[in-house]
Amino acid sequence: MSDALPQGATIGILGGGQLGRMLSVAAARLGYRCHVYDPGTNPPAGDVCAQVTSAPWEDEAALRAFAASVDVITFEFENVPTATLDLLEAARPIRPDRRALAVSQDRLTEKQFLRDLGLTTAPFAPVSDADTLEQAVAQIGTPAILKTRRMGYDGKGQARIMAAEDAPAALAAMAGADAILEGFVNFSLEVSVIAARGLDGRVAAYDPGENLHEDGILRQTTVPARLTGSQRADAVLLAGRILNALEYVGVLGVELFVTPQGLVVNEIAPRVHNSGHWTQNGCVVDQFEQHIRAITGLPLGDGGRHADVIMENLIGNDMDRVPELLGARDVALHLYGKPERREGRKMGHVNRIVAQG
Amino acid sequence: MSDALPQGATIGILGGGQLGRMLSVAAARLGYRCHVYDPGTNPPAGDVCAQVTSAPWEDEAALRAFAASVDVITFEFENVPTATLDLLEAARPIRPDRRALAVSQDRLTEKQFLRDLGLTTAPFAPVSDADTLEQAVAQIGTPAILKTRRMGYDGKGQARIMAAEDAPAALAAMAGADAILEGFVNFSLEVSVIAARGLDGRVAAYDPGENLHEDGILRQTTVPARLTGSQRADAVLLAGRILNALEYVGVLGVELFVTPQGLVVNEIAPRVHNSGHWTQNGCVVDQFEQHIRAITGLPLGDGGRHADVIMENLIGNDMDRVPELLGARDVALHLYGKPERREGRKMGHVNRIVAQG
């Protein structure tokens, strides 16, 4: 506690989307103010924070003024440009730190980090041109999936290679960016663990959630997941190893495949995670408050779960269901205040309480 | 639903204290923006709303600009000056409306309204000078309590009359303001009902909470209250009668004394209420969201309770307990971000989950 930020301190958040928005609300509940930095105008987090800076990531004057106004910096997504982080880091602590970002910004670095930790990932090989792609396909086989090493999000920058002749088109889809070829994993279930590590090194994890993706976008998370007790324990322990190896501070999301051979790590996200939204209505301390506790030096909450919850994203025209959802029992609605619907755009989510206690 | 405010509409909130703060967060969750008007600088609600106007209640230009920027107006406390409300009401709907305010701004009007509804109140008589006070004391007897008719809050503007000779000092404490003498009520329990009425006339109520006051300030609310089933039903029905009689739109708090002769109405508050804060961790739709649903024309949530909760206010130096509370299990902390502690100042509250399900 002695290192904890005092009441009224200001947290800088890079990115003002729905994650920044929910972080800002959680920060307020703990008596902190938030200053959101976002390149867009009227970012969703702007409705619930003390201050907003709308400026490009390259605006050094705006970045300097932002840093000077805050006590600690965090982020809601992992693709903040390196030069931006360099500038900010010189002025204020960034939590989680650059190492976590370096690992998660690059799919190849991430996979190598996980493998070095002794964790299982999909088979993978680096791809930079037609030759390395040919070698990678030969090594990994098909079907496989080619992904850009950086800036992937919600299924963008990815191309499937079902047979060797798909390779040229897949490579073209990378538009010259360095890539990684990943083998398919035969899994029965996708789950994720949302875990946190405090400034004091203590770790806490939420019960794993079972995820359903559609078109590369998370559709639904259910807790409890259909896991055995030992799978659940493995998932949580594995998240703890990642947190400790990175000396991580904050909340981290770990996506896992459940296979007959054990758990396979799909990817890690160094931030609060869509598949952890259920904690808002299933836990006393949700993932957003947990993240704020971690980065401000407060003790972590215990992560205990008091309800069975199904979290469902409201994407694009799912917003037409809002009137019905408002009238449903045991449904908590969380809308993001985005003025414009677009196909594939996350507009909100609902937490449906299936059972309490 | 057809009359409901669309996503992205703006709610104006008069008053930017902790109630306005928690209303603003709830509004955001439903996709609305809030513009807070408060005479103070840096009001607590300013940390979590889209816009703040810091200007006196008498600043007509500021009030007009505020009204023009919002779609509906509500308030977090009942003592907004009449001229301010006149100006705003000409521009935008105020919910709940003037009638609810007229009744609750004046203790005498309030008592008469309740009595006209057939509800039981403490015995009362109007007092404007030494003569009417003498008559009132003769009629009601001692002990009794003299209160200013208007602007009472957290025990201010009140003086006890234990015997007739206390009358002159009590009258002096009113500083010339019109007053009301109220007889003491012998009660075993203080409870309150938080209830809501939607724009469509439907009514929903939360389970009554049992209140503990100290020095005229709410200290603790416990749900469930120690009431019989019929007392619980009476309390909820009585709140419904008040809501319907006022054609009320929004959340209302009704404070009740439990006596051997039945329930006695102490006072009503035309707003979200401190004794309803437990709903944040005991219900899927809390009192703040319920209020926002009502005033925006959305359907009310059902008010079901899924946990036994003890809400405790953190007042002044209670903030020293925050480190311990952060480490406690099943305790949800809600701080108001007030920079300065003062004796008797509400700095936050905790909801302690005693049992789930």
PDB file of C-alpha atoms in Angstrom, chain B residues 16-146:
ATOM      1  CA  GLY B  16     -22.411  16.881  -9.399  1.00  0.00           C
ATOM      2  CA  GLY B  17     -21.930  15.115  -6.075  1.00  0.00           C
ATOM      3  CA  GLN B  18     -21.640  11.377  -5.579  1.00  0.00           C
ATOM      4  CA  LEU B  19     -25.230  10.728  -6.622  1.00  0.00           C
ATOM      5  CA  GLY B  20     -24.718  12.582  -9.894  1.00  0.00           C
ATOM      6  CA  ARG B  21     -21.463  10.703 -10.313  1.00  0.00           C
ATOM      7  CA  MET B  22     -23.078   7.296  -9.991  1.00  0.00           C
ATOM      8  CA  LEU B  23     -26.018   8.356 -12.178  1.00  0.00           C
ATOM      9  CA  SER B  24     -23.573   9.386 -14.895  1.00  0.00           C
ATOM     10  CA  VAL B  25     -21.829   6.002 -14.856  1.00  0.00           C
ATOM     11  CA  ALA B  26     -25.186   4.224 -15.088  1.00  0.00           C
ATOM     12  CA  ALA B  27     -26.252   6.447 -17.982  1.00  0.00           C
ATOM     13  CA  ALA B  28     -23.069   5.615 -19.878  1.00  0.00           C
ATOM     14  CA  ARG B  29     -23.746   1.906 -19.411  1.00  0.00           C
ATOM     15  CA  LEU B  30     -27.018   2.471 -21.274  1.00  0.00           C
ATOM     16  CA  GLY B  31     -25.294   4.413 -24.058  1.00  0.00           C
ATOM     17  CA  TYR B  32     -26.206   7.933 -22.888  1.00  0.00           C
ATOM     18  CA  ARG B  33     -23.946  10.917 -22.286  1.00  0.00           C
ATOM     19  CA  CYS B  34     -24.259  13.186 -19.249  1.00  0.00           C
ATOM     20  CA  HIS B  35     -23.804  16.920 -18.834  1.00  0.00           C
ATOM     21  CA  VAL B  36     -23.467  17.878 -15.172  1.00  0.00           C
ATOM     22  CA  TYR B  37     -24.341  21.348 -13.849  1.00  0.00           C
ATOM     23  CA  ASP B  38     -22.866  22.239 -10.484  1.00  0.00           C
ATOM     24  CA  PRO B  39     -22.035  25.498  -8.731  1.00  0.00           C
ATOM     25  CA  GLY B  40     -18.758  24.067  -7.430  1.00  0.00           C
ATOM     26  CA  THR B  41     -15.541  23.545  -9.334  1.00  0.00           C
ATOM     27  CA  ASN B  42     -14.333  19.983  -9.960  1.00  0.00           C
ATOM     28  CA  PRO B  43     -17.505  18.281  -8.726  1.00  0.00           C
ATOM     29  CA  PRO B  44     -17.121  14.518  -8.123  1.00  0.00           C
ATOM     30  CA  ALA B  45     -19.384  13.717 -11.100  1.00  0.00           C
ATOM     31  CA  GLY B  46     -17.025  15.649 -13.378  1.00  0.00           C
ATOM     32  CA  ASP B  47     -14.622  12.696 -13.420  1.00  0.00           C
ATOM     33  CA  VAL B  48     -17.135  10.430 -15.150  1.00  0.00           C
ATOM     34  CA  CYS B  49     -19.315  12.580 -17.375  1.00  0.00           C
ATOM     35  CA  ALA B  50     -19.064  13.884 -20.926  1.00  0.00           C
ATOM     36  CA  GLN B  51     -19.394  17.564 -19.974  1.00  0.00           C
ATOM     37  CA  VAL B  52     -19.453  19.764 -16.863  1.00  0.00           C
ATOM     38  CA  THR B  53     -20.740  23.279 -16.382  1.00  0.00           C
ATOM     39  CA  SER B  54     -19.456  24.895 -13.195  1.00  0.00           C
ATOM     40  CA  ALA B  55     -21.664  27.945 -12.705  1.00  0.00           C
ATOM     41  CA  PRO B  56     -23.979  29.391 -10.060  1.00  0.00           C
ATOM     42  CA  TRP B  57     -27.670  28.417 -10.030  1.00  0.00           C
ATOM     43  CA  GLU B  58     -28.404  32.055 -10.905  1.00  0.00           C
ATOM     44  CA  ASP B  59     -26.308  32.170 -14.112  1.00  0.00           C
ATOM     45  CA  GLU B  60     -29.061  32.367 -16.721  1.00  0.00           C
ATOM     46  CA  ALA B  61     -26.749  32.209 -19.732  1.00  0.00           C
ATOM     47  CA  ALA B  62     -25.035  29.096 -18.399  1.00  0.00           C
ATOM     48  CA  LEU B  63     -28.397  27.509 -17.587  1.00  0.00           C
ATOM     49  CA  ARG B  64     -29.727  28.235 -21.086  1.00  0.00           C
ATOM     50  CA  ALA B  65     -26.620  26.768 -22.750  1.00  0.00           C
ATOM     51  CA  PHE B  66     -26.875  23.737 -20.468  1.00  0.00           C
ATOM     52  CA  ALA B  67     -30.542  23.179 -21.325  1.00  0.00           C
ATOM     53  CA  ALA B  68     -29.851  23.553 -25.050  1.00  0.00           C
ATOM     54  CA  SER B  69     -27.168  20.849 -24.872  1.00  0.00           C
ATOM     55  CA  VAL B  70     -29.322  18.162 -23.220  1.00  0.00           C
ATOM     56  CA  ASP B  71     -32.416  16.119 -24.068  1.00  0.00           C
ATOM     57  CA  VAL B  72     -33.833  15.654 -20.576  1.00  0.00           C
ATOM     58  CA  ILE B  73     -32.953  17.049 -17.164  1.00  0.00           C
ATOM     59  CA  THR B  74     -32.814  15.306 -13.811  1.00  0.00           C
ATOM     60  CA  PHE B  75     -31.262  16.173 -10.466  1.00  0.00           C
ATOM     61  CA  GLU B  76     -29.334  14.588  -7.652  1.00  0.00           C
ATOM     62  CA  PHE B  77     -30.765  16.716  -4.880  1.00  0.00           C
ATOM     63  CA  GLU B  78     -34.040  18.463  -4.200  1.00  0.00           C
ATOM     64  CA  ASN B  79     -32.949  21.963  -3.259  1.00  0.00           C
ATOM     65  CA  VAL B  80     -32.323  23.491  -6.657  1.00  0.00           C
ATOM     66  CA  PRO B  81     -33.714  27.068  -6.532  1.00  0.00           C
ATOM     67  CA  THR B  82     -37.192  27.594  -7.956  1.00  0.00           C
ATOM     68  CA  ALA B  83     -36.116  30.268 -10.457  1.00  0.00           C
ATOM     69  CA  THR B  84     -33.479  27.889 -11.849  1.00  0.00           C
ATOM     70  CA  LEU B  85     -36.087  25.197 -12.352  1.00  0.00           C
ATOM     71  CA  ASP B  86     -38.502  27.693 -13.968  1.00  0.00           C
ATOM     72  CA  LEU B  87     -35.911  28.644 -16.548  1.00  0.00           C
ATOM     73  CA  LEU B  88     -34.849  25.053 -17.299  1.00  0.00           C
ATOM     74  CA  GLU B  89     -38.379  23.669 -17.393  1.00  0.00           C
ATOM     75  CA  ALA B  90     -39.285  26.082 -20.186  1.00  0.00           C
ATOM     76  CA  ALA B  91     -36.598  24.475 -22.353  1.00  0.00           C
ATOM     77  CA  ARG B  92     -36.494  20.766 -21.515  1.00  0.00           C
ATOM     78  CA  PRO B  93     -38.499  18.196 -19.549  1.00  0.00           C
ATOM     79  CA  ILE B  94     -37.407  17.824 -15.933  1.00  0.00           C
ATOM     80  CA  ARG B  95     -37.897  14.310 -14.532  1.00  0.00           C
ATOM     81  CA  PRO B  96     -39.100  13.766 -11.875  1.00  0.00           C
ATOM     82  CA  ASP B  97     -41.199  16.890 -12.306  1.00  0.00           C
ATOM     83  CA  ARG B  98     -41.887  20.037 -10.287  1.00  0.00           C
ATOM     84  CA  ARG B  99     -44.715  18.496  -8.305  1.00  0.00           C
ATOM     85  CA  ALA B 100     -42.390  15.944  -6.731  1.00  0.00           C
ATOM     86  CA  LEU B 101     -39.951  18.720  -5.933  1.00  0.00           C
ATOM     87  CA  ALA B 102     -42.635  21.018  -4.502  1.00  0.00           C
ATOM     88  CA  VAL B 103     -43.742  18.232  -2.171  1.00  0.00           C
ATOM     89  CA  SER B 104     -40.314  17.240  -0.982  1.00  0.00           C
ATOM     90  CA  GLN B 105     -38.680  20.670  -0.785  1.00  0.00           C
ATOM     91  CA  ASP B 106     -41.038  21.697   2.007  1.00  0.00           C
ATOM     92  CA  ARG B 107     -41.466  19.485   5.064  1.00  0.00           C
ATOM     93  CA  LEU B 108     -44.931  20.915   5.762  1.00  0.00           C
ATOM     94  CA  THR B 109     -46.209  20.364   2.222  1.00  0.00           C
ATOM     95  CA  GLU B 110     -44.701  16.885   2.324  1.00  0.00           C
ATOM     96  CA  LYS B 111     -46.394  15.915   5.577  1.00  0.00           C
ATOM     97  CA  GLN B 112     -49.729  17.281   4.353  1.00  0.00           C
ATOM     98  CA  PHE B 113     -49.405  15.401   1.062  1.00  0.00           C
ATOM     99  CA  LEU B 114     -48.669  12.160   2.884  1.00  0.00           C
ATOM    100  CA  ARG B 115     -51.547  12.664   5.321  1.00  0.00           C
ATOM    101  CA  ASP B 116     -53.928  13.455   2.422  1.00  0.00           C
ATOM    102  CA  LEU B 117     -52.876  10.128   0.864  1.00  0.00           C
ATOM    103  CA  GLY B 118     -54.024   8.410   4.052  1.00  0.00           C
ATOM    104  CA  LEU B 119     -50.503   7.575   5.183  1.00  0.00           C
ATOM    105  CA  THR B 120     -49.299   7.943   8.763  1.00  0.00           C
ATOM    106  CA  THR B 121     -46.695  10.566   9.629  1.00  0.00           C
ATOM    107  CA  ALA B 122     -45.354  11.927  12.900  1.00  0.00           C
ATOM    108  CA  PRO B 123     -47.746  14.482  14.454  1.00  0.00           C
ATOM    109  CA  PHE B 124     -46.820  17.924  13.103  1.00  0.00           C
ATOM    110  CA  ALA B 125     -47.764  21.596  13.224  1.00  0.00           C
ATOM    111  CA  PRO B 126     -46.514  24.654  11.352  1.00  0.00           C
ATOM    112  CA  VAL B 127     -44.370  27.167  13.241  1.00  0.00           C
ATOM    113  CA  SER B 128     -43.590  30.700  12.121  1.00  0.00           C
ATOM    114  CA  ASP B 129     -42.990  32.530  15.415  1.00  0.00           C
ATOM    115  CA  ALA B 130     -43.016  32.207  19.204  1.00  0.00           C
ATOM    116  CA  ASP B 131     -46.839  32.168  19.368  1.00  0.00           C
ATOM    117  CA  THR B 132     -47.310  29.397  16.800  1.00  0.00           C
ATOM    118  CA  LEU B 133     -44.475  27.459  18.416  1.00  0.00           C
ATOM    119  CA  GLU B 134     -46.203  27.696  21.790  1.00  0.00           C
ATOM    120  CA  GLN B 135     -49.464  26.422  20.251  1.00  0.00           C
ATOM    121  CA  ALA B 136     -47.571  23.644  18.434  1.00  0.00           C
ATOM    122  CA  VAL B 137     -45.830  22.481  21.616  1.00  0.00           C
ATOM    123  CA  ALA B 138     -49.185  22.490  23.424  1.00  0.00           C
ATOM    124  CA  GLN B 139     -50.729  20.415  20.647  1.00  0.00           C
ATOM    125  CA  ILE B 140     -47.921  17.922  20.048  1.00  0.00           C
ATOM    126  CA  GLY B 141     -46.256  17.791  23.455  1.00  0.00           C
ATOM    127  CA  THR B 142     -42.610  17.102  24.213  1.00  0.00           C
ATOM    128  CA  PRO B 143     -40.181  15.725  23.303  1.00  0.00           C
ATOM    129  CA  ALA B 144     -40.528  17.147  19.817  1.00  0.00           C
ATOM    130  CA  ILE B 145     -38.234  18.385  17.111  1.00  0.00           C
ATOM    131  CA  LEU B 146     -38.326  21.740  15.363  1.00  0.00           C
TER     132      LEU B 146
END
